[in-house]
CSV table of C-alpha atoms in Angstrom, one decimal:
chain,number,residue,atom,x,y,z
A,1059,UNK,CA,145.6,-162.5,-127.9
A,1060,UNK,CA,148.2,-163.0,-125.1
A,1061,UNK,CA,146.1,-161.2,-122.6
A,1062,UNK,CA,145.4,-158.1,-124.8
A,1063,UNK,CA,142.2,-157.2,-126.5
A,1064,UNK,CA,142.6,-156.8,-130.2
A,1065,UNK,CA,141.1,-154.0,-132.3
A,1066,UNK,CA,140.9,-152.9,-135.9
A,1067,UNK,CA,143.8,-150.6,-135.2
A,1068,UNK,CA,146.0,-153.5,-134.1
A,1069,UNK,CA,144.6,-156.0,-136.6
A,1070,UNK,CA,144.6,-153.8,-139.7
A,1071,UNK,CA,146.2,-150.3,-139.4
A,1072,UNK,CA,149.3,-151.4,-137.5
A,1073,UNK,CA,150.5,-153.5,-140.4
A,1074,UNK,CA,149.3,-151.1,-143.1
A,1075,UNK,CA,150.1,-147.6,-141.8
A,1076,UNK,CA,153.6,-147.5,-143.5
A,1077,UNK,CA,152.2,-148.1,-147.0
A,1078,UNK,CA,153.0,-145.3,-149.4
A,1079,UNK,CA,149.3,-145.1,-150.6
A,1080,UNK,CA,147.8,-144.7,-147.2
A,1081,UNK,CA,147.6,-141.4,-145.2
A,1082,UNK,CA,146.0,-141.4,-141.7
A,1083,UNK,CA,144.7,-138.1,-140.6
A,1084,UNK,CA,144.0,-138.0,-136.9
A,1085,UNK,CA,142.3,-135.4,-134.8
A,1086,UNK,CA,140.0,-134.6,-137.7
A,1087,UNK,CA,136.2,-134.6,-138.0
A,1088,UNK,CA,134.5,-135.3,-141.4
A,1089,UNK,CA,131.8,-132.6,-141.9
A,1090,UNK,CA,130.1,-133.5,-145.2
A,1091,UNK,CA,130.3,-135.5,-148.5
A,1092,UNK,CA,130.7,-133.3,-151.5
A,1093,UNK,CA,128.4,-134.2,-154.4
A,1094,UNK,CA,129.0,-133.5,-158.1
A,1095,UNK,CA,125.5,-134.2,-159.4
A,1096,UNK,CA,124.8,-137.7,-158.1
A,1097,UNK,CA,128.4,-138.6,-157.7
A,1098,UNK,CA,130.3,-138.3,-154.4
A,1099,UNK,CA,133.5,-136.6,-155.3
A,1100,UNK,CA,135.1,-135.5,-152.0
A,1101,UNK,CA,135.0,-135.0,-148.2
A,1102,UNK,CA,135.2,-131.8,-146.2
A,1103,UNK,CA,136.8,-132.2,-142.7
A,1104,UNK,CA,138.0,-130.0,-139.9
A,1105,UNK,CA,141.4,-130.6,-138.2
A,1106,UNK,CA,142.3,-129.9,-134.6
A,1107,UNK,CA,143.4,-126.3,-135.5
A,1108,UNK,CA,139.9,-125.6,-136.8
A,1109,UNK,CA,141.0,-125.5,-140.4
A,1110,UNK,CA,138.4,-126.7,-142.9
A,1111,UNK,CA,140.0,-128.8,-145.7
A,1112,UNK,CA,138.8,-130.9,-148.6
A,1113,UNK,CA,140.0,-134.1,-150.0
A,1114,UNK,CA,138.8,-135.5,-153.3
A,1115,UNK,CA,138.3,-139.1,-154.3
A,1116,UNK,CA,139.7,-140.6,-157.5
A,1117,UNK,CA,137.3,-143.6,-157.3
A,1118,UNK,CA,135.0,-143.7,-154.4
A,1119,UNK,CA,134.4,-142.8,-150.7
A,1120,UNK,CA,133.8,-145.3,-148.0
A,1121,UNK,CA,131.9,-143.9,-145.0
A,1122,UNK,CA,132.6,-145.9,-141.8
A,1123,UNK,CA,131.8,-143.5,-138.9
A,1124,UNK,CA,129.4,-145.7,-136.9
A,1125,UNK,CA,125.6,-146.0,-136.7
A,1126,UNK,CA,125.6,-142.5,-135.2
A,1127,UNK,CA,128.4,-140.8,-137.2
A,1128,UNK,CA,127.6,-142.1,-140.6
A,1129,UNK,CA,124.0,-140.9,-140.8
A,1130,UNK,CA,125.2,-137.6,-139.2
A,1131,UNK,CA,127.7,-137.0,-142.0
A,1132,UNK,CA,125.1,-138.0,-144.7
A,1133,UNK,CA,122.5,-135.6,-143.2
A,1134,UNK,CA,125.0,-132.8,-142.9
A,1135,UNK,CA,125.7,-133.4,-146.6
A,1136,UNK,CA,122.1,-132.9,-147.5
A,1137,UNK,CA,121.5,-136.6,-148.0
A,1138,UNK,CA,118.4,-137.7,-146.1
A,1139,UNK,CA,114.7,-136.9,-145.6
A,1140,UNK,CA,114.0,-133.7,-147.6
A,1141,UNK,CA,111.4,-132.3,-145.2
A,1142,UNK,CA,113.5,-132.8,-142.1
A,1143,UNK,CA,116.6,-131.3,-143.7
A,1144,UNK,CA,114.8,-128.2,-144.9
A,1145,UNK,CA,113.3,-127.8,-141.4
A,1146,UNK,CA,116.8,-127.5,-139.9
A,1147,UNK,CA,118.2,-125.3,-142.6
A,1148,UNK,CA,120.2,-127.9,-144.5
A,1149,UNK,CA,120.1,-127.8,-148.3
A,1150,UNK,CA,118.8,-131.0,-149.8
A,1151,UNK,CA,121.2,-132.7,-152.2
A,1152,UNK,CA,119.7,-136.2,-152.4
A,1153,UNK,CA,116.3,-137.3,-150.9
A,1154,UNK,CA,116.8,-140.5,-149.0
A,1155,UNK,CA,114.3,-140.7,-146.2
A,1156,UNK,CA,115.8,-143.7,-144.4
A,1157,UNK,CA,119.0,-141.9,-143.3
A,1158,UNK,CA,119.1,-141.9,-139.5
A,1159,UNK,CA,116.0,-144.0,-139.1
A,1160,UNK,CA,115.7,-147.6,-137.8
A,1161,UNK,CA,118.1,-146.9,-134.9
A,1162,UNK,CA,118.2,-149.8,-132.4
A,1163,UNK,CA,120.6,-150.9,-129.8
A,1164,UNK,CA,121.3,-153.5,-127.1
A,1165,UNK,CA,120.0,-152.6,-123.6
A,1166,UNK,CA,121.2,-154.4,-120.5
A,1167,UNK,CA,120.5,-154.5,-116.8
A,1168,UNK,CA,122.6,-155.7,-113.8
A,1169,UNK,CA,121.9,-157.9,-110.9
A,1170,UNK,CA,124.6,-157.5,-108.4
A,1171,UNK,CA,125.4,-160.2,-105.8
A,1172,UNK,CA,127.3,-160.1,-102.5
A,1173,UNK,CA,129.1,-163.4,-101.9
A,1174,UNK,CA,130.2,-165.1,-98.7
A,1175,UNK,CA,133.6,-164.1,-97.3
A,1176,UNK,CA,135.0,-167.5,-98.1
A,1177,UNK,CA,134.7,-166.8,-101.9
A,1178,UNK,CA,136.9,-163.8,-102.8
A,1179,UNK,CA,136.4,-162.2,-106.2
A,1180,UNK,CA,138.3,-159.5,-108.1
A,1181,UNK,CA,136.8,-156.9,-105.7
A,1182,UNK,CA,139.5,-157.7,-103.1
A,1183,UNK,CA,142.3,-157.7,-105.7
A,1184,UNK,CA,141.3,-154.5,-107.5
A,1185,UNK,CA,140.3,-152.4,-104.6
A,1186,UNK,CA,143.6,-152.9,-102.8
A,1187,UNK,CA,146.2,-150.6,-104.3
A,1188,UNK,CA,149.3,-152.6,-103.4
A,1189,UNK,CA,147.7,-155.8,-104.8
A,1190,UNK,CA,146.6,-153.9,-107.9
A,1191,UNK,CA,150.2,-152.7,-108.4
A,1192,UNK,CA,151.5,-156.3,-108.2
A,1193,UNK,CA,148.8,-157.4,-110.7
A,1194,UNK,CA,149.9,-154.6,-113.1
A,1195,UNK,CA,153.5,-155.8,-112.8
A,1196,UNK,CA,152.4,-159.4,-113.4
A,1197,UNK,CA,150.5,-158.4,-116.4
A,1198,UNK,CA,153.4,-156.4,-117.8
A,1199,UNK,CA,155.7,-159.3,-117.4
A,1200,UNK,CA,153.5,-162.3,-118.3
A,1201,UNK,CA,150.3,-160.9,-119.8
A,1202,UNK,CA,148.4,-163.0,-117.2
A,1203,UNK,CA,146.5,-162.3,-114.0
A,1204,UNK,CA,143.5,-160.1,-113.3
A,1205,UNK,CA,144.4,-157.6,-116.1
A,1206,UNK,CA,144.7,-160.5,-118.6
A,1207,UNK,CA,141.1,-161.5,-118.1
A,1208,UNK,CA,138.1,-160.3,-120.1
A,1209,UNK,CA,135.6,-158.3,-118.1
A,1210,UNK,CA,133.0,-161.0,-118.8
A,1211,UNK,CA,134.0,-164.5,-117.8
A,1212,UNK,CA,130.7,-166.3,-118.5
A,1213,UNK,CA,128.3,-165.8,-121.3
A,1214,UNK,CA,125.2,-167.7,-122.4
A,1215,UNK,CA,122.1,-167.3,-124.7
A,1216,UNK,CA,118.5,-168.3,-124.3
A,1217,UNK,CA,115.1,-167.8,-125.9
A,1218,UNK,CA,112.6,-165.7,-123.9
A,1219,UNK,CA,109.8,-167.0,-126.0
A,1220,UNK,CA,110.7,-170.6,-125.2
A,1221,UNK,CA,109.9,-171.5,-128.8
A,1222,UNK,CA,113.3,-173.2,-129.4
A,1223,UNK,CA,113.9,-170.9,-132.4
A,1224,UNK,CA,116.5,-168.2,-132.0
A,1225,UNK,CA,117.9,-166.9,-128.8
A,1226,UNK,CA,117.0,-163.3,-127.8
A,1227,UNK,CA,118.6,-163.1,-124.3
A,1228,UNK,CA,122.3,-162.8,-123.6
A,1229,UNK,CA,123.5,-163.5,-120.1
A,1230,UNK,CA,126.9,-162.4,-118.7
A,1231,UNK,CA,128.6,-162.8,-115.4
A,1232,UNK,CA,131.6,-160.8,-114.2
A,1233,UNK,CA,133.7,-161.8,-111.1
A,1234,UNK,CA,133.4,-158.3,-109.5
A,1235,UNK,CA,130.8,-155.9,-108.3
A,1236,UNK,CA,130.8,-152.1,-108.2
A,1237,UNK,CA,129.1,-148.8,-107.8
A,1238,UNK,CA,129.3,-146.0,-110.3
A,1239,UNK,CA,131.3,-143.0,-109.1
A,1240,UNK,CA,130.4,-139.4,-109.5
A,1241,UNK,CA,133.5,-139.0,-111.8
A,1242,UNK,CA,132.0,-141.4,-114.4
A,1243,UNK,CA,134.0,-144.5,-113.5
A,1244,UNK,CA,133.2,-147.1,-111.0
A,1245,UNK,CA,134.4,-148.2,-107.5
A,1246,UNK,CA,134.7,-151.9,-106.5
A,1247,UNK,CA,132.8,-153.0,-103.5
A,1248,UNK,CA,135.0,-153.9,-100.4
A,1249,UNK,CA,133.3,-157.3,-100.1
A,1250,UNK,CA,133.3,-160.3,-102.4
A,1251,UNK,CA,130.8,-159.8,-105.2
A,1252,UNK,CA,129.8,-160.5,-108.7
A,1253,UNK,CA,127.7,-158.9,-111.4
A,1254,UNK,CA,125.2,-160.8,-113.5
A,1255,UNK,CA,123.7,-159.0,-116.5
A,1256,UNK,CA,121.1,-159.7,-119.1
A,1257,UNK,CA,120.7,-158.1,-122.5
A,1258,UNK,CA,117.6,-158.3,-124.8
A,1259,UNK,CA,119.4,-158.9,-128.1
A,1260,UNK,CA,116.5,-158.7,-130.6
A,1261,UNK,CA,114.8,-155.4,-129.7
A,1262,UNK,CA,111.7,-154.3,-131.6
A,1263,UNK,CA,111.9,-150.6,-130.5
A,1264,UNK,CA,113.2,-148.2,-133.1
A,1265,UNK,CA,114.6,-144.7,-132.7
A,1266,UNK,CA,116.4,-142.2,-135.0
A,1267,UNK,CA,119.3,-140.0,-135.4
A,1268,UNK,CA,118.5,-136.5,-136.7
A,1269,UNK,CA,119.9,-133.0,-137.0
A,1270,UNK,CA,118.8,-130.1,-134.9
A,1271,UNK,CA,118.4,-126.5,-136.2
A,1272,UNK,CA,121.2,-125.2,-134.0
A,1273,UNK,CA,124.4,-124.1,-135.6
A,1274,UNK,CA,123.2,-124.6,-139.1
A,1275,UNK,CA,122.1,-128.2,-138.7
A,1276,UNK,CA,125.3,-129.6,-137.2
A,1277,UNK,CA,123.9,-130.5,-133.8
A,1278,UNK,CA,122.7,-134.0,-133.4
A,1279,UNK,CA,119.7,-135.5,-131.6
A,1280,UNK,CA,119.9,-139.2,-130.8
A,1281,UNK,CA,116.5,-140.7,-129.8
A,1282,UNK,CA,116.9,-144.5,-129.1
A,1283,UNK,CA,113.3,-145.0,-127.9
A,1284,UNK,CA,114.5,-147.8,-125.5
A,1285,UNK,CA,111.7,-150.1,-124.2
A,1286,UNK,CA,109.2,-148.4,-126.5
A,1287,UNK,CA,107.8,-151.8,-127.5
A,1288,UNK,CA,106.1,-154.1,-125.0
A,1289,UNK,CA,108.1,-157.1,-126.5
A,1290,UNK,CA,111.3,-155.5,-125.3
A,1291,UNK,CA,110.0,-154.9,-121.8
A,1292,UNK,CA,108.7,-158.5,-121.6
A,1293,UNK,CA,112.1,-159.8,-122.8
A,1294,UNK,CA,114.0,-157.8,-120.2
A,1295,UNK,CA,111.6,-158.9,-117.5
A,1296,UNK,CA,112.0,-162.6,-118.5
A,1297,UNK,CA,115.8,-162.3,-118.5
A,1298,UNK,CA,116.0,-160.6,-115.1
A,1299,UNK,CA,113.8,-163.3,-113.5
A,1300,UNK,CA,116.0,-166.0,-115.1
A,1301,UNK,CA,119.1,-164.2,-113.6
A,1302,UNK,CA,117.5,-164.2,-110.2
A,1303,UNK,CA,116.6,-167.9,-110.5
A,1304,UNK,CA,120.2,-168.8,-111.4
A,1305,UNK,CA,121.8,-166.9,-108.5
A,1306,UNK,CA,119.4,-168.5,-106.1
A,1307,UNK,CA,120.0,-172.1,-107.4
A,1308,UNK,CA,122.9,-174.3,-106.2
A,1309,UNK,CA,125.8,-174.3,-106.6
A,1310,UNK,CA,125.7,-170.5,-106.9
A,1311,UNK,CA,123.3,-170.1,-104.0
A,1312,UNK,CA,125.7,-171.9,-101.8
A,1313,UNK,CA,128.1,-169.0,-102.2
A,1314,UNK,CA,125.5,-166.2,-102.2
A,1315,UNK,CA,125.0,-164.0,-99.2
A,1316,UNK,CA,122.4,-161.7,-100.7
A,1317,UNK,CA,121.5,-159.6,-103.7
A,1318,UNK,CA,123.0,-156.1,-103.5
A,1319,UNK,CA,122.2,-152.6,-104.7
A,1320,UNK,CA,119.4,-151.3,-106.9
A,1321,UNK,CA,116.8,-153.9,-107.7
A,1322,UNK,CA,117.4,-156.1,-104.7
A,1323,UNK,CA,114.0,-155.2,-103.3
A,1324,UNK,CA,112.1,-155.5,-106.6
A,1325,UNK,CA,109.9,-158.6,-106.3
A,1326,UNK,CA,106.7,-158.2,-108.4
A,1327,UNK,CA,106.7,-157.9,-112.1
A,1328,UNK,CA,105.7,-154.3,-111.9
A,1329,UNK,CA,108.5,-153.5,-109.5
A,1330,UNK,CA,111.1,-155.3,-111.7
A,1331,UNK,CA,109.9,-153.4,-114.8
A,1332,UNK,CA,110.2,-150.1,-112.9
A,1333,UNK,CA,113.7,-151.1,-111.9
A,1334,UNK,CA,114.6,-151.9,-115.5
A,1335,UNK,CA,113.2,-148.7,-116.8
A,1336,UNK,CA,115.1,-146.7,-114.2
A,1337,UNK,CA,118.5,-148.5,-114.4
A,1338,UNK,CA,118.9,-150.3,-117.7
A,1339,UNK,CA,121.7,-148.9,-119.9
A,1340,UNK,CA,123.1,-149.2,-123.3
A,1341,UNK,CA,126.0,-151.6,-124.2
A,1342,UNK,CA,126.9,-149.2,-127.0
A,1343,UNK,CA,125.8,-151.4,-129.9
A,1344,UNK,CA,123.8,-148.9,-132.0
A,1345,UNK,CA,122.9,-150.2,-135.5
A,1346,UNK,CA,120.6,-149.9,-138.4
A,1347,UNK,CA,120.6,-146.1,-139.3
A,1348,UNK,CA,121.8,-146.6,-142.9
A,1349,UNK,CA,120.1,-150.0,-143.4
A,1350,UNK,CA,120.7,-152.2,-146.4
A,1351,UNK,CA,117.6,-153.2,-148.5
A,1352,UNK,CA,115.5,-152.4,-151.5
A,1353,UNK,CA,112.5,-150.7,-149.8
A,1354,UNK,CA,111.9,-147.0,-149.7
A,1355,UNK,CA,113.6,-146.6,-146.3
A,1356,UNK,CA,116.8,-148.5,-147.3
A,1357,UNK,CA,119.9,-146.4,-147.5
A,1358,UNK,CA,122.4,-148.8,-149.1
A,1359,UNK,CA,122.0,-151.6,-151.6
A,1360,UNK,CA,123.4,-155.1,-151.4
A,1361,UNK,CA,126.8,-153.8,-152.5
A,1362,UNK,CA,126.8,-151.2,-149.7
A,1363,UNK,CA,126.4,-148.4,-152.2
A,1364,UNK,CA,124.3,-145.4,-151.2
A,1365,UNK,CA,121.1,-145.7,-153.2
A,1366,UNK,CA,120.7,-143.2,-156.0
A,1367,UNK,CA,124.3,-142.1,-155.8
A,1368,UNK,CA,127.6,-143.3,-157.2
A,1369,UNK,CA,131.1,-143.3,-155.6
A,1370,UNK,CA,129.8,-143.6,-152.1
A,1371,UNK,CA,129.5,-146.7,-149.8
A,1372,UNK,CA,128.7,-147.2,-146.1
A,1373,UNK,CA,130.5,-149.9,-144.2
A,1374,UNK,CA,129.7,-150.2,-140.5
A,1375,UNK,CA,127.0,-151.3,-138.1
A,1376,UNK,CA,124.6,-148.7,-139.5
A,1377,UNK,CA,123.9,-150.9,-142.6
A,1378,UNK,CA,122.5,-153.8,-140.6
A,1379,UNK,CA,118.7,-153.9,-141.3
A,1380,UNK,CA,118.3,-155.8,-138.0
A,1381,UNK,CA,120.9,-155.9,-135.2
A,1382,UNK,CA,122.9,-159.1,-134.6
A,1383,UNK,CA,121.9,-161.1,-131.6
A,1384,UNK,CA,125.4,-160.8,-130.1
A,1385,UNK,CA,128.0,-158.1,-129.7
A,1386,UNK,CA,128.4,-156.0,-132.8
A,1387,UNK,CA,132.2,-155.6,-132.9
A,1388,UNK,CA,133.1,-158.7,-134.9
A,1389,UNK,CA,130.1,-158.3,-137.3
A,1390,UNK,CA,131.1,-154.7,-138.0
A,1391,UNK,CA,134.6,-155.9,-138.9
A,1392,UNK,CA,133.0,-158.5,-141.2
A,1393,UNK,CA,131.1,-155.7,-142.9
A,1394,UNK,CA,134.4,-153.9,-143.6
A,1395,UNK,CA,136.0,-157.1,-144.8
A,1396,UNK,CA,133.0,-157.8,-147.1
A,1397,UNK,CA,133.1,-154.2,-148.4
A,1398,UNK,CA,136.8,-154.6,-149.3
A,1399,UNK,CA,136.0,-157.9,-151.1
A,1400,UNK,CA,133.3,-156.2,-153.1
A,1401,UNK,CA,135.4,-153.3,-154.2
A,1402,UNK,CA,138.3,-155.6,-155.2
A,1403,UNK,CA,136.0,-157.9,-157.2
A,1404,UNK,CA,134.5,-155.0,-159.1
A,1405,UNK,CA,137.8,-153.6,-160.0
A,1406,UNK,CA,139.1,-157.0,-161.2
A,1407,UNK,CA,136.1,-157.4,-163.6
């Protein structure tokens, strides 16, 4: 809104943080859920001074720490697969084998383009410090200009299976191109360029989040198993070839000078697959590690309650049995909204 990306902090906390019944504890890490029998009764956390504290719940606890953090906290609480927990020295409090399993994520790959000099992009604007300074001033005064744009200006969906059912490929285009820097950021190219990307949005590969034996079972191993299934490899290959077809078709091809960077020389399917395996990266959409359901690997029920326990719910992307076919931010907010509705409806009964 008005050139600024929203967030749950802006949309929810900003208006609620002054409420007398709300206390926000920052710079604190939740360590484990305290169980009293089969009821969740409190949470242990460590603040930035290293002090371990405990808070107790009068009614219930809502765990919303992401598809990585939520299973980690459950596992550190002894809630998970009994054999795995005992192997890392964590006392079992509640056997729930699905905790941390079913991890899946959205993987994407770039195709960078160098455009003809007559077609400038954000590269020229953002690699020129005086021009960037003017753009910052413009944004501060009007919320418009380069810094008022989203990073992705074009987005589309298509079906790699060509079955006409549900899309499984997301295509993005950004009006800039870049190289990653050694410091972890990126550097814009000095020439006009753009970045096309594809993401396979319905991955079949599954990984897991699990504890390691180090430090009493508080170290985490994240194994995403990207491209473990051939369907995911074929989907990424299909999407990459579609990207290449688009940039080499008019009117885009009229502005294209050449492909640029890694992958430009990959022509055969085997070469493209090797490029994908070497350069594809996460979009940071992990999901599924505390999945909803009624099978033996489900972690929460259809009311987001942890199965076999009372007083404990999970509300984040970890409860998704299957990841959404688009970005996970809005669906995760929806999960939180639905959780709130469920709690209020139960208390009003």
